[in-house]
Coordinates of C-alpha atoms and ligand atoms in Angstrom, one line a residue:
Chain A
X178 CA 125.4 94.9 118.5
X179 CA 122.0 95.6 116.9
X180 CA 119.2 93.9 118.8
X181 CA 115.7 93.3 117.5
X182 CA 112.8 92.2 119.6
X183 CA 109.6 90.7 118.1
X184 CA 106.4 91.1 120.1
X185 CA 104.4 88.0 119.3
X186 CA 100.6 87.7 118.8
X187 CA 99.0 84.4 119.4
X188 CA 95.8 82.5 119.1
X189 CA 95.7 79.8 121.8
X190 CA 99.1 78.1 121.7
X191 CA 99.7 79.0 118.1
X192 CA 101.6 82.1 116.9
X193 CA 99.7 84.1 114.3
X194 CA 100.8 84.1 110.7
X195 CA 101.5 87.8 110.8
X196 CA 103.8 87.1 113.8
X197 CA 105.7 84.5 111.7
X198 CA 106.0 87.1 109.0
X199 CA 107.5 89.8 111.3
X200 CA 109.9 87.1 112.6
X201 CA 111.3 86.8 109.1
X202 CA 111.8 90.6 109.0
X203 CA 113.6 90.4 112.3
X204 CA 115.8 87.6 111.3
X205 CA 116.8 89.1 107.9
X206 CA 117.3 92.6 109.4
X207 CA 119.4 91.3 112.3
X208 CA 121.5 89.3 109.8
X209 CA 122.0 92.3 107.5
X210 CA 123.0 94.5 110.5
X211 CA 125.2 91.9 112.1
X212 CA 123.0 91.7 115.2
X213 CA 120.6 89.2 116.7
X214 CA 116.9 88.9 117.4
X215 CA 114.6 87.5 120.0
X216 CA 111.0 87.1 120.7
X217 CA 108.7 88.1 123.6
X218 CA 105.7 85.8 123.9
X219 CA 102.9 84.9 126.3
X220 CA 103.7 81.7 128.2
X221 CA 101.1 79.7 126.2
X222 CA 103.2 80.1 123.0
X223 CA 106.7 79.4 124.5
X224 CA 106.9 76.1 122.7
X225 CA 105.9 77.4 119.3
X226 CA 108.3 80.3 119.7
X227 CA 111.2 78.1 120.9
X228 CA 111.2 76.3 117.5
X229 CA 111.6 79.6 115.7
X230 CA 113.5 82.3 117.5
X231 CA 117.1 82.1 118.7
X232 CA 116.1 83.5 122.0
X233 CA 112.7 83.7 123.7
X234 CA 111.4 85.6 126.7
X235 CA 107.9 85.0 128.1
X236 CA 105.5 86.6 130.5
X237 CA 102.6 85.0 132.2
X238 CA 99.2 86.6 132.2
X239 CA 97.2 83.5 133.1
X240 CA 95.3 85.4 135.7
X241 CA 94.0 88.0 133.3
X242 CA 90.9 87.2 131.2
X243 CA 91.7 89.6 128.4
X244 CA 94.8 91.9 128.8
X245 CA 93.9 94.6 126.3
X246 CA 96.2 97.2 124.8
X247 CA 96.8 99.2 127.9
X248 CA 98.0 96.2 129.9
X249 CA 100.0 94.7 127.0
X250 CA 101.9 97.9 126.3
X251 CA 102.7 98.3 130.0
X252 CA 104.0 94.7 130.3
X253 CA 106.0 95.0 127.1
X254 CA 107.5 98.3 128.3
X255 CA 108.6 96.6 131.6
X256 CA 110.6 94.0 129.8
X257 CA 111.9 95.9 126.7
X258 CA 115.5 96.7 127.8
X259 CA 118.5 97.5 125.7
X260 CA 117.1 96.7 122.3
X261 CA 117.4 98.8 119.2
X262 CA 114.3 97.8 117.3
X263 CA 110.9 96.5 118.4
X264 CA 108.7 94.9 115.8
X265 CA 105.1 93.8 116.0
X266 CA 102.5 92.9 113.3
X267 CA 100.4 95.9 112.3
X268 CA 97.1 94.3 113.3
X269 CA 94.4 96.4 115.1
X270 CA 95.9 95.3 118.4
X271 CA 99.5 95.5 117.2
X272 CA 99.1 99.2 116.1
X273 CA 97.3 100.1 119.3
X274 CA 99.9 98.5 121.5
X275 CA 102.8 100.0 119.5
X276 CA 101.4 103.5 119.7
X277 CA 101.3 103.3 123.5
X278 CA 104.6 101.5 123.8
X279 CA 106.4 104.1 121.7
X280 CA 105.3 106.9 123.9
X281 CA 106.1 105.0 127.1
X282 CA 109.6 104.4 125.8
X283 CA 109.8 107.9 124.4
X284 CA 110.7 106.4 121.0
X285 CA 109.8 107.0 117.3
X286 CA 107.4 104.6 115.6
X287 CA 106.6 103.8 112.0
X288 CA 103.4 101.9 111.7
X289 CA 102.2 99.6 108.9
X290 CA 105.6 99.2 107.1
X291 CA 105.7 97.0 104.0
X292 CA 109.4 96.6 103.4
X293 CA 112.9 97.4 104.6
X294 CA 116.4 97.9 103.3
X295 CA 119.7 98.5 105.0
X296 CA 121.4 101.7 103.6
X297 CA 124.8 102.7 104.9
X298 CA 124.5 100.3 107.9
X299 CA 121.1 101.7 108.9
X300 CA 117.6 100.2 108.5
X301 CA 115.2 102.1 106.2
X302 CA 111.5 101.2 106.2
X303 CA 109.1 101.5 103.3
X304 CA 105.6 102.8 104.0
X305 CA 102.5 103.7 102.0
X306 CA 101.3 107.3 102.2
X307 CA 98.2 108.9 100.7
X308 CA 96.3 105.6 100.6
X309 CA 99.1 104.0 98.6
X310 CA 99.5 106.7 96.0
X311 CA 103.0 107.6 97.4
X312 CA 105.6 105.4 99.0
X313 CA 108.1 106.7 101.5
X314 CA 111.4 105.4 102.8
X315 CA 111.7 106.5 106.4
X316 CA 114.5 106.5 108.9
X317 CA 114.1 106.4 112.6
X318 CA 116.7 107.9 114.9
X319 CA 117.5 107.2 118.5
X320 CA 118.7 104.3 120.6
X321 CA 115.4 102.6 120.6
X322 CA 113.0 102.5 117.6
X323 CA 109.7 100.8 116.8
X324 CA 108.0 99.5 113.7
X325 CA 104.9 97.5 112.9
X326 CA 104.7 95.5 109.7
X327 CA 101.7 94.9 107.6
X328 CA 100.3 91.4 107.5
X329 CA 101.1 89.6 104.2
X330 CA 104.0 91.8 103.3
X331 CA 106.5 89.0 103.9
X332 CA 106.6 85.2 103.8
X333 CA 106.3 83.5 107.2
X334 CA 109.6 82.3 108.8
X335 CA 110.4 78.6 108.8
X336 CA 111.0 76.6 112.0
X337 CA 114.6 76.2 112.9
X338 CA 116.3 72.9 113.8
X339 CA 117.2 74.0 117.2
X340 CA 114.8 74.5 120.0
X341 CA 115.4 77.1 122.8
X342 CA 113.8 77.2 126.1
X343 CA 112.0 80.4 127.0
X344 CA 113.3 82.7 129.7
X345 CA 110.5 83.7 132.0
X346 CA 110.3 87.5 132.8
X347 CA 108.9 88.7 136.1
X348 CA 106.3 91.4 135.3
X349 CA 104.1 93.3 137.7
X350 CA 100.4 93.6 136.7
X351 CA 99.7 97.3 136.3
X352 CA 96.8 99.3 137.7
X353 CA 94.6 100.1 134.6
X354 CA 92.7 103.2 133.7
X355 CA 90.2 101.4 131.4
X356 CA 88.3 98.2 132.1
X357 CA 88.3 96.1 128.9
X358 CA 86.7 92.9 127.8
X359 CA 86.4 91.1 124.5
X360 CA 83.2 90.2 122.8
X361 CA 84.5 87.5 120.5
X362 CA 83.1 87.3 117.1
X363 CA 81.2 84.1 116.1
X364 CA 84.0 81.7 115.3
X365 CA 84.4 81.0 111.6
X366 CA 86.4 78.4 109.8
X367 CA 87.5 81.1 107.4
X368 CA 90.7 83.2 107.8
X369 CA 90.4 86.9 108.7
X370 CA 90.3 89.1 105.5
X371 CA 93.8 90.4 106.2
X372 CA 95.2 86.9 106.4
X373 CA 93.4 85.2 103.6
X374 CA 95.3 84.4 100.4
X375 CA 92.1 84.9 98.3
X376 CA 89.5 87.6 99.1
X377 CA 86.1 87.6 97.4
X378 CA 84.5 91.0 97.8
X379 CA 81.0 92.2 97.0
X380 CA 79.7 95.8 96.4
X381 CA 76.3 97.4 96.0
X382 CA 76.0 95.5 92.7
X383 CA 74.9 92.5 94.8
X384 CA 71.7 94.4 95.5
X385 CA 71.0 92.9 98.9
X386 CA 72.3 90.6 101.7
X387 CA 70.1 87.8 100.4
X388 CA 72.3 87.5 97.3
X389 CA 75.5 86.8 99.1
X390 CA 75.1 83.1 98.5
X391 CA 76.5 83.7 95.0
X392 CA 79.8 84.9 96.5
X393 CA 79.7 82.2 99.2
X394 CA 79.5 79.5 96.6
X395 CA 82.5 80.9 94.7
X396 CA 84.3 81.1 98.1
X397 CA 83.6 77.4 98.7
X398 CA 84.9 76.5 95.3
X399 CA 88.2 78.5 96.0
X400 CA 88.9 76.5 99.2
X401 CA 89.6 77.1 102.8
X402 CA 92.1 80.0 102.4
X403 CA 89.5 82.4 100.9
X404 CA 87.6 85.0 102.9
X405 CA 84.7 87.4 102.2
X406 CA 84.9 91.2 102.1
X407 CA 82.8 94.1 100.9
X408 CA 82.6 97.8 100.0
X409 CA 81.6 100.4 102.6
X410 CA 78.0 101.0 101.5
X411 CA 77.4 97.3 101.9
X412 CA 78.5 97.3 105.6
X413 CA 76.8 100.7 106.1
X414 CA 73.5 99.1 105.0
X415 CA 74.2 96.2 107.4
X416 CA 74.2 93.7 104.5
X417 CA 77.5 92.5 105.9
X418 CA 79.5 93.0 109.1
X419 CA 81.8 96.0 109.4
X420 CA 84.8 93.7 109.9
X421 CA 84.5 92.8 106.2
X422 CA 84.6 96.4 104.9
X423 CA 87.7 97.1 102.9
X424 CA 89.2 100.4 101.9
X425 CA 90.5 103.6 103.3
X426 CA 88.2 103.7 106.3
X427 CA 88.1 99.9 106.5
X428 CA 90.7 97.2 106.4
X429 CA 93.6 97.1 104.1
X430 CA 94.1 93.7 102.4
X431 CA 96.9 92.2 100.3
X432 CA 95.8 88.7 99.2
X433 CA 97.3 86.8 96.2
X434 CA 93.9 87.3 94.5
X435 CA 91.2 89.9 95.2
X436 CA 87.9 89.3 93.4
X437 CA 85.7 92.5 93.2
X438 CA 82.1 91.7 92.2
X439 CA 79.7 94.6 91.7
X440 CA 82.2 97.1 93.1
X441 CA 82.7 100.4 91.2
X442 CA 86.2 100.9 92.3
X443 CA 86.1 104.3 94.1
X444 CA 89.5 105.5 95.1
X445 CA 88.6 105.0 98.8
X446 CA 87.9 101.3 98.1
X447 CA 91.0 100.9 95.9
X448 CA 93.2 102.3 98.7
X449 CA 92.5 99.2 100.7
X450 CA 93.2 96.7 97.9
X451 CA 96.1 98.0 95.8
X452 CA 98.6 95.7 97.4
X453 CA 96.8 92.6 96.2
X454 CA 99.0 90.6 94.0
X455 CA 96.2 90.1 91.4
X456 CA 92.8 91.8 91.1
X457 CA 89.9 90.3 89.1
X458 CA 87.0 92.6 88.6
X459 CA 83.5 91.7 87.6
X460 CA 81.2 94.6 86.7
X461 CA 78.5 95.1 84.1
X462 CA 79.7 98.6 83.4
X463 CA 82.8 98.6 81.1
X464 CA 83.6 102.1 82.2
X465 CA 83.7 101.2 86.0
X466 CA 87.0 102.6 87.4
X467 CA 87.7 99.2 89.0
X468 CA 88.9 98.0 85.6
X469 CA 91.7 100.5 85.7
X470 CA 93.3 98.7 88.6
X471 CA 92.3 95.2 87.6
X472 CA 94.7 92.6 86.2
X473 CA 91.8 90.7 84.8
X474 CA 88.3 91.8 84.2
X475 CA 85.0 90.4 83.1
X476 CA 82.4 92.8 81.8
X477 CA 79.0 91.2 82.5
X478 CA 76.2 90.5 85.0
X479 CA 77.8 89.2 88.2
X480 CA 74.8 86.9 88.7
X481 CA 75.9 85.0 85.6
X482 CA 79.6 85.5 85.8
X483 CA 80.3 84.5 89.4
X484 CA 78.4 81.1 89.2
X485 CA 80.2 80.4 85.9
X486 CA 83.6 81.1 87.6
X487 CA 82.7 78.8 90.5
X488 CA 81.7 76.1 88.1
X489 CA 84.9 76.5 86.0
X490 CA 87.0 76.3 89.2
X491 CA 85.2 73.1 90.3
X492 CA 85.7 71.6 86.8
X493 CA 89.4 72.3 87.2
X494 CA 89.5 74.5 84.1
Chain B
X12 CA 81.3 119.0 129.1
X13 CA 84.3 120.7 127.4
X14 CA 85.5 118.7 124.4
X15 CA 88.5 119.2 122.2
X16 CA 88.8 117.7 118.7
X17 CA 92.2 117.4 117.1
X18 CA 91.9 117.8 113.4
X19 CA 94.5 117.3 110.7
X20 CA 94.1 118.9 107.4
X21 CA 94.9 116.3 104.7
X22 CA 94.8 116.1 100.9
X23 CA 91.5 115.0 99.4
X24 CA 91.4 111.3 98.7
X25 CA 90.8 112.0 95.0
X26 CA 94.0 114.1 94.7
X27 CA 96.9 112.8 92.7
X28 CA 99.9 113.8 94.7
X29 CA 103.1 114.7 92.8
X30 CA 106.6 114.9 94.2
X31 CA 109.1 117.8 94.5
X32 CA 112.1 117.6 92.2
X33 CA 114.3 116.2 94.9
X34 CA 111.6 113.6 95.8
X35 CA 111.8 114.7 99.4
X36 CA 108.3 116.2 99.7
X37 CA 104.8 115.9 98.2
X38 CA 104.1 119.1 96.2
X39 CA 101.3 120.9 98.1
X40 CA 100.3 123.1 95.2
X41 CA 97.3 121.8 93.4
X42 CA 96.1 119.6 96.2
X43 CA 92.5 119.9 97.4
X44 CA 92.4 120.1 101.2
X45 CA 89.9 118.4 103.5
X46 CA 89.6 117.6 107.2
X47 CA 90.9 114.1 107.7
X48 CA 87.7 112.0 107.3
X49 CA 88.0 110.3 110.7
X50 CA 88.5 113.7 112.4
X51 CA 85.4 115.1 110.6
X52 CA 83.3 112.3 112.2
X53 CA 84.9 113.1 115.5
X54 CA 83.7 116.7 115.2
X55 CA 80.2 115.4 114.5
X56 CA 80.4 113.2 117.6
X57 CA 81.6 116.2 119.7
X58 CA 78.9 118.5 118.5
X59 CA 76.2 116.0 119.3
X60 CA 77.6 115.4 122.8
X61 CA 77.7 119.1 123.4
X62 CA 74.1 119.5 122.1
X63 CA 73.0 116.8 124.5
X64 CA 75.0 117.6 127.6
X65 CA 76.0 121.3 127.2
X66 CA 79.5 122.6 127.2
X67 CA 81.8 123.6 124.4
X68 CA 83.7 122.1 121.4
X69 CA 87.2 123.4 120.7
X70 CA 89.1 122.4 117.5
X71 CA 92.9 122.0 117.6
X72 CA 94.8 122.0 114.4
X73 CA 98.6 122.0 114.0
X74 CA 100.2 123.0 110.8
X75 CA 101.1 125.8 108.4
X76 CA 98.7 128.7 107.5
X77 CA 96.6 126.5 105.2
X78 CA 95.1 124.6 108.1
X79 CA 93.0 127.6 109.0
X80 CA 90.5 126.6 106.2
X81 CA 90.1 123.2 108.0
X82 CA 89.3 125.0 111.2
X83 CA 86.7 127.2 109.4
X84 CA 85.1 124.1 108.0
X85 CA 85.0 122.5 111.5
X86 CA 83.5 125.6 112.9
X87 CA 80.8 125.5 110.2
X88 CA 79.9 121.9 111.2
X89 CA 79.2 123.4 114.7
X90 CA 82.3 123.7 116.8
X91 CA 82.5 126.7 119.1
X92 CA 86.2 127.6 119.2
X93 CA 89.3 126.9 117.2
X94 CA 93.0 127.0 118.0
X95 CA 95.6 127.0 115.3
X96 CA 99.0 125.7 116.5
X97 CA 101.3 127.3 114.1
X98 CA 104.4 125.9 112.5
X99 CA 106.1 126.3 109.1
X100 CA 105.3 122.9 107.6
X101 CA 103.2 119.9 108.6
X102 CA 105.6 117.7 110.7
X103 CA 106.2 114.2 109.3
X104 CA 106.8 112.6 112.8
X105 CA 103.5 111.9 114.7
X106 CA 105.5 112.0 117.9
X107 CA 106.2 115.7 117.4
X108 CA 102.5 116.3 116.7
X109 CA 101.4 114.4 119.8
X110 CA 103.9 116.3 121.9
X111 CA 102.6 119.7 120.7
X112 CA 99.0 118.6 121.1
X113 CA 99.6 117.3 124.6
X114 CA 101.2 120.5 125.6
X115 CA 98.2 122.7 124.7
X116 CA 95.7 120.2 126.1
X117 CA 97.5 120.1 129.4
X118 CA 97.3 123.9 129.7
X119 CA 93.5 124.0 129.2
X120 CA 90.5 122.4 130.8
X121 CA 89.0 119.6 128.7
X122 CA 86.9 116.6 129.9
X123 CA 87.2 114.7 126.7
X124 CA 89.6 114.9 123.7
X125 CA 88.6 113.3 120.4
X126 CA 91.0 112.6 117.6
X127 CA 90.8 110.4 114.4
X128 CA 92.1 106.9 114.6
X129 CA 94.6 107.6 111.8
X130 CA 95.4 110.4 109.3
X131 CA 94.8 109.2 105.8
X132 CA 97.8 111.0 104.3
X133 CA 100.7 110.1 106.7
X134 CA 98.9 107.0 108.1
X135 CA 100.8 107.6 111.4
X136 CA 98.2 105.7 113.5
X137 CA 99.7 106.7 116.8
X138 CA 98.7 110.2 118.0
X139 CA 95.8 109.2 120.2
X140 CA 97.8 106.4 121.9
X141 CA 100.7 108.8 122.5
X142 CA 98.3 111.5 123.9
X143 CA 96.9 109.0 126.4
X144 CA 100.4 108.2 127.7
X145 CA 101.6 111.8 127.7
X146 CA 98.6 113.1 129.6
X147 CA 98.2 109.9 131.7
X148 CA 94.6 109.7 130.6
X149 CA 92.7 106.6 129.5
X150 CA 92.7 106.1 125.8
X151 CA 90.6 104.0 123.4
X152 CA 91.3 104.2 119.7
X153 CA 89.6 102.8 116.6
X154 CA 86.3 103.6 118.3
X155 CA 83.1 102.9 116.3
X156 CA 80.6 103.3 119.1
X157 CA 80.8 105.7 122.0
X158 CA 78.5 106.4 125.0
X159 CA 79.4 109.2 127.3
X160 CA 77.9 110.0 130.7
X161 CA 78.8 112.8 133.1
X162 CA 81.9 111.0 134.5
X163 CA 82.7 108.1 132.3
X164 CA 82.4 106.4 128.9
X165 CA 82.0 103.1 127.1
X166 CA 83.7 102.7 123.8
X167 CA 83.7 99.8 121.2
X168 CA 86.9 99.1 119.3
X169 CA 86.7 96.2 116.8
X170 CA 89.9 94.0 116.6
X171 CA 90.7 90.9 114.7
X172 CA 89.1 88.5 117.2
X173 CA 85.9 90.5 117.9
X174 CA 85.0 93.7 119.7
X175 CA 86.8 95.2 122.6
X176 CA 84.5 97.1 125.0
X177 CA 86.4 99.7 127.1
X178 CA 84.9 101.4 130.1
X179 CA 86.8 104.3 131.7
X180 CA 86.5 107.6 133.6
X181 CA 86.9 111.1 132.2
X182 CA 89.0 112.9 131.1
X183 CA 89.9 110.5 128.3
X184 CA 91.3 110.4 124.8
X185 CA 89.2 108.7 122.1
X186 CA 90.5 108.0 118.6
X187 CA 87.4 107.9 116.3
X188 CA 86.9 105.8 113.2
X189 CA 84.8 107.2 110.4
X190 CA 82.5 104.2 110.7
X191 CA 81.0 105.8 113.8
X192 CA 79.0 107.9 111.5
X193 CA 79.1 110.4 108.6
X194 CA 79.4 114.1 109.6
X195 CA 76.6 116.5 108.7
X196 CA 77.0 118.9 105.9
X197 CA 77.5 122.4 107.2
X198 CA 74.3 124.5 106.9
X199 CA 74.5 127.9 105.2
X200 CA 73.9 129.5 108.6
X201 CA 76.7 127.4 110.0
X202 CA 79.1 128.6 107.3
X203 CA 78.1 132.3 107.8
X204 CA 78.5 132.0 111.6
X205 CA 81.9 130.2 111.2
X206 CA 83.2 133.2 109.2
X207 CA 82.7 135.5 112.2
X208 CA 84.2 133.1 114.9
X209 CA 87.8 134.0 115.8
X210 CA 90.6 131.6 115.4
X211 CA 93.1 131.7 118.2
X212 CA 96.7 131.3 117.2
X213 CA 99.5 129.9 119.3
X214 CA 103.0 128.9 118.3
X215 CA 103.3 125.1 118.3
X216 CA 105.9 123.6 120.8
X217 CA 107.7 121.2 118.5
X218 CA 110.2 118.6 119.8
X219 CA 113.0 117.3 117.6
X220 CA 111.6 114.8 115.1
X221 CA 112.9 111.2 115.2
X222 CA 111.1 109.9 112.1
X223 CA 112.5 111.3 108.9
X224 CA 111.3 110.8 105.4
X225 CA 114.5 109.9 103.5
X226 CA 112.8 109.7 100.0
X227 CA 109.5 109.4 98.4
X228 CA 108.4 107.6 95.2
X229 CA 105.2 107.2 93.2
X230 CA 104.5 103.5 92.8
X231 CA 104.3 102.3 89.2
X232 CA 100.6 102.0 88.2
X233 CA 99.4 98.5 87.4
X234 CA 100.0 97.4 83.9
X235 CA 97.0 97.3 81.6
X236 CA 94.7 94.5 82.6
X237 CA 93.0 91.9 80.4
X238 CA 89.4 92.9 80.3
X239 CA 87.0 90.5 78.6
X240 CA 83.3 90.7 77.8
X241 CA 81.3 87.9 79.3
X242 CA 80.2 85.2 76.9
X243 CA 80.4 81.4 76.8
X244 CA 83.8 80.2 77.7
X245 CA 85.1 83.4 79.2
X246 CA 84.8 82.2 82.8
X247 CA 86.9 79.1 82.0
X248 CA 89.5 81.3 80.2
X249 CA 89.8 83.6 83.1
X250 CA 90.2 80.7 85.6
X251 CA 92.9 79.3 83.4
X252 CA 94.7 82.7 83.4
X253 CA 94.5 82.9 87.2
X254 CA 96.0 79.4 87.4
X255 CA 98.6 79.5 84.7
X256 CA 99.5 83.1 84.2
X257 CA 99.0 84.8 87.5
X258 CA 99.4 81.5 89.5
X259 CA 97.1 82.7 92.3
X260 CA 94.7 79.8 92.6
Ligands
LIG572 C1 85.8 109.7 103.4 C2 85.3 108.5 102.6 C3 85.8 107.3 103.0 C4 85.3 106.2 102.3 N1 85.9 105.0 102.6 C5 85.5 103.9 101.9 C6 86.1 102.6 102.2 O1 86.9 102.4 103.1 N2 85.7 101.5 101.4 C7 84.8 101.6 100.4 O2 84.5 100.6 99.8 N3 84.2 102.8 100.2 C8 84.5 103.9 100.9 N4 83.9 105.1 100.6 C9 82.8 105.1 99.7 C10 83.3 105.1 98.2 O3 83.5 106.5 97.8 C11 82.2 104.5 97.3 O4 81.0 105.2 97.5 C12 82.0 103.0 97.5 O5 83.2 102.3 97.5 C13 81.0 102.5 96.5 O6 80.7 101.2 96.8 P1 80.2 100.1 95.6 O7 81.3 100.1 94.6 O8 79.8 98.9 96.3 O9 78.9 100.8 95.1 P2 78.6 101.6 93.8 O10 79.5 102.7 93.6 O11 77.1 101.9 93.8 O12 78.9 100.6 92.6 C14 78.2 99.4 92.3 C15 78.8 98.8 91.1 O13 78.1 97.6 90.8 C16 78.0 97.5 89.4 N5 76.8 96.6 89.2 C17 75.5 96.8 89.6 N6 74.8 95.7 89.3 C18 75.6 94.7 88.8 C19 75.5 93.4 88.3 N7 74.3 92.8 88.2 N8 76.6 92.8 87.8 C20 77.8 93.4 87.8 N9 78.0 94.6 88.2 C21 76.9 95.3 88.7 C22 77.7 98.9 88.9 O14 78.1 99.0 87.6 C23 78.6 99.7 89.9 O15 79.9 99.9 89.3 C24 84.4 106.3 101.3 C25 83.8 107.5 101.0 C26 84.3 108.7 101.6 C27 83.7 110.0 101.3
LIG573 N1 98.7 118.2 112.6 C1 97.7 117.8 113.3 N2 96.9 118.7 114.0 C2 95.9 118.2 114.8 N3 95.6 116.9 115.0 C3 96.3 116.0 114.4 C4 97.4 116.4 113.5 N4 98.0 115.3 113.1 C5 97.3 114.2 113.6 N5 96.3 114.7 114.4 C6 95.3 113.9 115.1 O1 95.8 112.6 115.3 C7 95.0 111.6 114.6 C8 95.9 110.5 114.2 O2 96.9 110.9 113.4 P1 98.2 110.0 113.1 O3 98.6 109.3 114.3 O4 99.2 111.0 112.5 O5 97.7 109.0 112.0 C9 94.4 112.4 113.5 O6 93.2 111.7 113.1 C10 94.1 113.7 114.2 O7 92.9 113.7 115.0

């Protein structure tokens, strides 16, 4: 029987949205393959996981201030037994942990998958190559295989009516080669760019960090599910933090709506935004390449257009 | 300090890849080849460390004959030595690549091995982590800031919740992100010197691949967008389109 294991990510006692998304993948895949799925969580999220997965195992790292990728991959390797497929969200930490885990288990790994199919009784995963210019269907062979899934590629799973109690696993805390600590970023009410359903992004056309209030006002008009992003020169100039930089060397985003203001649309930027459901571009240059990938575009001065958009949204136009 | 930098030759980001008739491979003809941008920054980091602390920089590239031009480019940036791990075609499975790289690294004497965080063509995102496990060395990937002393290092890796700060001893594997800094342009002198440096060749030791590309496709390009020129009423019209047509707000 095909067994799928989801490695959960959490924030406090909550499972992250991208974890709920990979749970959907696990549940659909195991159904298609006539198998079952289960979830491995930190003890803090036992309750949340029990309302979702048909089986839950947990480990307890209460003693550890911040486990980090080396410890997590070791712990997960200790308890990953007799499963066919391990799935984790393709977040920074998820990809780091999965790369290590794959080698510890001597297994193949496809990172950052965006879809799956079952062909002739075997799972096939869809991935983006060449910055999204090519898509590939890949097959993994061997008893044990690993995949990570891109955030926002699937809808989060719903809670089930049943609640299962977690099965605690005994794990031994490994000797680590790296000492790791987390410097948390200033907490923000806003979602991370990779999780937001709307992303408002600014480029060099904004002219300086002091002008970001224009985008922030649009963000406020769009509501709590919107987040800010930027092009690389903007973060290189320290106008905005690097965590907001989107593109080939930055984060890849896939919101319902991506608003690009004062961004030319270089291929390296576009590589990080092509999976957006809808792109709205604002640029004063009608020949800017961003208009080639945009679903909607406004040719004009962003310092006029963006406030007008915010006003129209507030009016409920 | 002897540093190795693993470099992958990838297609230039401006290239428009096309597929072979059976859709099993990307046509290599017509592509412009570059050093994977993250790896190029890793070379820059290595060259600076060598200039500060002494030692050597050795480039390791696995792939078909074409990858020699990437090694030449890396030598021109300032690396001292280059090793070409030869094979017929670029492997699709990063596990195979990591195995071959670990094999050569374990037969030589390096204090630090730098890689890129991810190759921009295959987006494998796993070679540095695999090398860490295979060699049993500490590994930090996605590194945007690195401080190296004679026996240890501190590296910063941004994650969703903030910045991870890792401290470890050498030898270590570090997966570099381009955001650590742009590489220098090779000087004319660097290019001339690189032409004379020998490239060592060794047959790559390749394990059986477990990741197989079953088929490739070129995603449909986006349909033509509605592009309007700004004037009174345009903002309201676009907001209405976002609400009613695209249904995204
Ligand atoms: C290896 C490599 C990797 C890279 N990775 C990335 C990456 O991950 N992400 C990324 O973003 N870039 C990346 N780049 C850089 C990329 O090539 C572009 O240089 C960058 O995206 C341009 O940023 P921009 O659009 O903000 O600036 P510009 O190209 O300078 O464009 C500014 C735009 O603003 C418009 N504008 C100016 N004033 C106004 C106004 N008042 N109203 C409206 N519009 C206005 C202009 O018409 C112009 O189109 C990479 C480059 C390399 C070589
Ligand atoms: N064929 C190769 N030759 C040398 N180094 C490679 C090769 N493939 C990948 N690497 C290294 O591993 C890093 C990550 O690659 P990947 O895990 O495939 O995304 C790259 O940035 C390179 O530093």
